[in-house]
Short mmCIF file of C-alpha atoms and ligand atoms in Angstrom, two decimals:
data_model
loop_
_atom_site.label_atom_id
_atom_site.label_comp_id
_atom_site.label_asym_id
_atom_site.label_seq_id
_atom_site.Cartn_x
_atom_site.Cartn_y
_atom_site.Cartn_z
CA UNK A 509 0.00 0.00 0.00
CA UNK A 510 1.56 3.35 -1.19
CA UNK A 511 1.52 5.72 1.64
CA UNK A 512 -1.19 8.22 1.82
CA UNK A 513 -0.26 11.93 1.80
CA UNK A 514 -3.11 14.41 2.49
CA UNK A 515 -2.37 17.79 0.93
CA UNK A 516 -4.98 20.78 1.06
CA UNK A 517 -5.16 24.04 2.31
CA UNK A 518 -4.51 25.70 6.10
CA UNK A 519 -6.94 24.39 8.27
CA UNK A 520 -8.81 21.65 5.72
CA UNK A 521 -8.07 18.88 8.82
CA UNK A 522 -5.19 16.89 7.14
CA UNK A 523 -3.36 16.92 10.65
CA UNK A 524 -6.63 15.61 12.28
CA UNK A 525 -8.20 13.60 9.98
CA UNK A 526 -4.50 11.50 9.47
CA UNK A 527 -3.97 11.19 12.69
CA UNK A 528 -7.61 8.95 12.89
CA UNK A 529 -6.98 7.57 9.47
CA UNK A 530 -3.60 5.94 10.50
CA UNK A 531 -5.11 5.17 14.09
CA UNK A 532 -7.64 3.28 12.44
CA UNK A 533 -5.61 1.52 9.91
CA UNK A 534 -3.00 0.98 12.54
CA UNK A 535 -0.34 2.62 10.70
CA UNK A 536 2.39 5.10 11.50
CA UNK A 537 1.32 8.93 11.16
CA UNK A 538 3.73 12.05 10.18
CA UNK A 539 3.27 15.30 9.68
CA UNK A 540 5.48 17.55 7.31
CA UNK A 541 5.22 20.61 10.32
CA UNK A 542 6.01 18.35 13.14
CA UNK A 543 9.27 16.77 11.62
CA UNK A 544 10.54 20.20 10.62
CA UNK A 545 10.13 21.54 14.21
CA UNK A 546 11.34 18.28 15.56
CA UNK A 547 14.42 18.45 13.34
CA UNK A 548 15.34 22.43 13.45
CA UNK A 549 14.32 22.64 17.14
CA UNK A 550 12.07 25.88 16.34
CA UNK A 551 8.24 26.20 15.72
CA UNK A 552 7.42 27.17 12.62
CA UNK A 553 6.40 30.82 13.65
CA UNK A 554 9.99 30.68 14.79
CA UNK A 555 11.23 29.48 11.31
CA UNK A 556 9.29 32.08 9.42
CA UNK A 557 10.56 34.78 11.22
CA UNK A 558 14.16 33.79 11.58
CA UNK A 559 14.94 32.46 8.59
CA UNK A 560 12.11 32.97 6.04
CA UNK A 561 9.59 30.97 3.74
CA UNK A 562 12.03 29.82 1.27
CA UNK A 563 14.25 28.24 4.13
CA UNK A 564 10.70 26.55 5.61
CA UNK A 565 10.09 25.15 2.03
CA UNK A 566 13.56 23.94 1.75
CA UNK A 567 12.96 21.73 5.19
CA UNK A 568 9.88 20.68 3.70
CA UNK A 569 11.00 19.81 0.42
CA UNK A 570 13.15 17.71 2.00
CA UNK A 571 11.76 16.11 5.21
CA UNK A 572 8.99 14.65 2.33
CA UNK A 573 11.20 12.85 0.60
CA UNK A 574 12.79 10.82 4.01
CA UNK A 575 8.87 9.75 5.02
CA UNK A 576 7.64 6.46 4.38
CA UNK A 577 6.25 5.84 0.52
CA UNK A 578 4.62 2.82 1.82
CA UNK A 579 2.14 2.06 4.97
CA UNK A 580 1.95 5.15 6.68
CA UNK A 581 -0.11 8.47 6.60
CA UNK A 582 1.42 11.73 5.69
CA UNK A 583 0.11 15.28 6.84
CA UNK A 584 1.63 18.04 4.43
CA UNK A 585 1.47 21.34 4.97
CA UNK A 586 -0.83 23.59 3.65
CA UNK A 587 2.12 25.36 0.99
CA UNK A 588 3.71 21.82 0.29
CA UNK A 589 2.41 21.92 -3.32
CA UNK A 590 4.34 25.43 -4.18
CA UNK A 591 6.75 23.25 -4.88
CA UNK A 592 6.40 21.33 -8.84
CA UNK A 593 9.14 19.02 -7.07
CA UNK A 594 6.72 17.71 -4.31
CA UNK A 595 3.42 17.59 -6.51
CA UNK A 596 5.56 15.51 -8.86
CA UNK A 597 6.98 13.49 -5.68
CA UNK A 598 3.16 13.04 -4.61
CA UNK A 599 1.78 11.80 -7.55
CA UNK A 600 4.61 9.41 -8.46
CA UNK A 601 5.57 7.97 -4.94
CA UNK A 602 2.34 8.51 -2.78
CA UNK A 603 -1.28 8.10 -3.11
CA UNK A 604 -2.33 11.78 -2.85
CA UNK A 605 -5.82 12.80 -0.90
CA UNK A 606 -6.71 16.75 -1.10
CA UNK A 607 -9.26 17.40 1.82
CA UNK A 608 -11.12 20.68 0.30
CA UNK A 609 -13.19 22.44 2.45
CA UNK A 610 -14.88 25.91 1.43
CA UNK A 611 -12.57 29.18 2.83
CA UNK A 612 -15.61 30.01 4.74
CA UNK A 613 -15.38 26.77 6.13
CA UNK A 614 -11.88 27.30 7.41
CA UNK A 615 -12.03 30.90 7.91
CA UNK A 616 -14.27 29.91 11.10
CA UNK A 617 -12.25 27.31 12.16
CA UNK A 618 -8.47 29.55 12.04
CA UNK A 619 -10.33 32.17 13.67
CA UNK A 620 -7.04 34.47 14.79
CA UNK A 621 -4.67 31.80 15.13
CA UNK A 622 -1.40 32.86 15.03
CA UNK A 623 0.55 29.12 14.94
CA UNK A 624 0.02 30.08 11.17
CA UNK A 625 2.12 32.62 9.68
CA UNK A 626 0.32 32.59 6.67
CA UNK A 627 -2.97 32.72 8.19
CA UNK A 628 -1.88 35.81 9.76
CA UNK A 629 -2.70 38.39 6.89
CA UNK A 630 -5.15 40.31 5.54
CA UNK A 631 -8.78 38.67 4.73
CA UNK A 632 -7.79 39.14 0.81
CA UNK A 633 -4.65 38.09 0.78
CA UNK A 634 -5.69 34.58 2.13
CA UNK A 635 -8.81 33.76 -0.52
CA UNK A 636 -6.11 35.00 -2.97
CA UNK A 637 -3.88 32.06 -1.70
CA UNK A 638 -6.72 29.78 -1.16
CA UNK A 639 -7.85 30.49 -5.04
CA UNK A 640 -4.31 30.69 -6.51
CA UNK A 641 -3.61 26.47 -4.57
CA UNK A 642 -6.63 24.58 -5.79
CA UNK A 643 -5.23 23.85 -9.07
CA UNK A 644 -1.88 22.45 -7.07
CA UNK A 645 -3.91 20.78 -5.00
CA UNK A 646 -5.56 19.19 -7.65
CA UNK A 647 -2.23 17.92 -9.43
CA UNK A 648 -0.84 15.73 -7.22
CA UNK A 649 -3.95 13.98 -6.47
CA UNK A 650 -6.04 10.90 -7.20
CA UNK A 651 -9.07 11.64 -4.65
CA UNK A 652 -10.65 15.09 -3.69
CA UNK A 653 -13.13 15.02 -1.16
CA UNK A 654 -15.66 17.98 -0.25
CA UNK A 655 -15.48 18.70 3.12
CA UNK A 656 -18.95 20.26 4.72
CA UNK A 657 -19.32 22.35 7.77
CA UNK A 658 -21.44 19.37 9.28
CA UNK A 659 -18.71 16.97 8.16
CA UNK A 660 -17.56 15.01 11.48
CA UNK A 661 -13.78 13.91 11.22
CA UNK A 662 -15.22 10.31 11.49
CA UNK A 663 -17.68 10.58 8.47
CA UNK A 664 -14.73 12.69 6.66
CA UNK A 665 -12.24 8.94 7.78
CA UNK A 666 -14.52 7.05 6.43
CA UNK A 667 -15.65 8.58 2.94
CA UNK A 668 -11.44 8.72 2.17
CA UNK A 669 -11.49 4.94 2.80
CA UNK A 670 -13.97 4.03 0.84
CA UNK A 671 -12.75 6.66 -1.99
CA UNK A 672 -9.43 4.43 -1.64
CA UNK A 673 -11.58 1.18 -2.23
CA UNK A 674 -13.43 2.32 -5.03
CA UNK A 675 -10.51 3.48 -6.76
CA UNK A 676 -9.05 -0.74 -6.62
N1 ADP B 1172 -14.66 18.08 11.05
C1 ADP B 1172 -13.41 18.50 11.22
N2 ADP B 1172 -12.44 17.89 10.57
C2 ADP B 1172 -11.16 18.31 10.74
N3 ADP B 1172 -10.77 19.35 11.52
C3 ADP B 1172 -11.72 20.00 12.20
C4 ADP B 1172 -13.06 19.60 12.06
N4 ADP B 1172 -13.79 20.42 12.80
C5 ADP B 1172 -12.94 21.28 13.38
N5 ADP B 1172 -11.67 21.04 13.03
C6 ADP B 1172 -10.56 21.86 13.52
O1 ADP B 1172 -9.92 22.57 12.46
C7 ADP B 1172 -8.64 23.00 12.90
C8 ADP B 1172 -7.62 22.78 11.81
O2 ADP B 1172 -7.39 21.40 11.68
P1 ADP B 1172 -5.94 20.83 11.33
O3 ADP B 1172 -6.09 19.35 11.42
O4 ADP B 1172 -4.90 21.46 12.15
O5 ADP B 1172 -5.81 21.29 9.81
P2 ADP B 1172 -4.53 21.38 8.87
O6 ADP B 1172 -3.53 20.40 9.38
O7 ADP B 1172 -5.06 21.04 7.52
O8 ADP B 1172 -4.08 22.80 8.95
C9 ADP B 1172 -8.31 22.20 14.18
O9 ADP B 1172 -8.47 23.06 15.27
C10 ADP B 1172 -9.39 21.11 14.17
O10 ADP B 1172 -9.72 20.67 15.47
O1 S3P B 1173 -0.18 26.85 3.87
C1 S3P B 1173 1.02 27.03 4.21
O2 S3P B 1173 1.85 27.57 3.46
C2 S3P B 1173 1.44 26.54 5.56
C3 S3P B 1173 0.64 25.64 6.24
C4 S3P B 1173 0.95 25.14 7.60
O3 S3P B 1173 0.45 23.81 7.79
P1 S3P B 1173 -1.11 23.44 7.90
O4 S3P B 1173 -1.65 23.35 6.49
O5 S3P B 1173 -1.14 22.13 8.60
O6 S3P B 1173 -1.78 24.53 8.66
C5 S3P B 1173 2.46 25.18 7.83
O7 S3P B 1173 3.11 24.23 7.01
C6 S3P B 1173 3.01 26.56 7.56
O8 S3P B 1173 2.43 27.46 8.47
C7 S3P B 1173 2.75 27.00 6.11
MG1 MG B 1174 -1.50 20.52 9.87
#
């Protein structure tokens, strides 16, 4: 089974909804953030600021290509498909999911949150973003799935399985 990497946009629920899809498949479970922050001993707020974007992509860019391609669920983050290198890294070595909630959607779950440096801008600036990834997104992908503001990260678990089974 070729590892399953959910990509989509700040706040869609790919660090949530992995960490249930590899607890119920009884897999391992990464996330792109964590292993940066775990490997340059900073948060990412602390990255951003110190260093800059292209330095945070760089980690990224990297840290994807040392996680599992088989038997284990990947969280990206949100900017992971900037990069042609990963959506071409996604498609050929990992069975890509995009989780694709509305911006309203996410807009009221962000809120203010500020663990986000990209979240932290003006209201324009992020649908701009938002508008500007969904063809990425798309790519490096084999299943979308429409997330609804009623969608419960159980329901959301269980319609990517079965979009996994359907697609044998
Ligand atoms: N149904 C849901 N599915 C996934 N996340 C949800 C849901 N409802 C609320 N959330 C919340 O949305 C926020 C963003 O989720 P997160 O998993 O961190 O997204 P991402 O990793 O894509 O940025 C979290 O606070 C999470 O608890
Ligand atoms: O969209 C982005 O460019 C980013 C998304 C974040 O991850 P989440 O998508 O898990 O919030 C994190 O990687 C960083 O703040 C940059
Ligand atoms: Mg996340």
């Amino acid at each position: 089974m070729k590892s399953i990497c959910l990509v989509g946009f700040m706040g869609s629920g790919k660090t949530t909804i992995g960490k249930e899809l590899a607890k119920q498949l009884h897999i391992d479970f990464y996330d792109t953030d964590v292993e940066i922050e775990a490997w340059r001993k900073m948060s990412i707020p602390q990255i951003f600021e110190k260093e800059g974007e292209e330095y945070f992509r760089q980690y990224e860019a990297e840290i994807l290509r040392k996680l599992p391609t088989n038997y284990a669920i990947i969280a990206t983050g949100g900017g992971v498909v900037e990069r042609k290198e990963n959506r071409n890294w996604i498609k050929e070595s990992l069975l890509g999911v995009y989780l694709k909630p509305t911006f309203d959607i996410i807009s009221n779950r962000l809120t203010d949150d500020k663990s986000r440096p990209l979240w932290n801008k003006q209201e324009e600036e992020k649908r701009e973003l938002f508008i500007r990834r969904i063809p990425l997104y798309e790519d490096c992908v084999k299943i979308s799935i429409d997330i609804k503001t009623e969608s419960t990260v159980k329901e959301t678990v269980n319609t990517i399985l079965n979009s996994i089974n359907d697609l044998k």
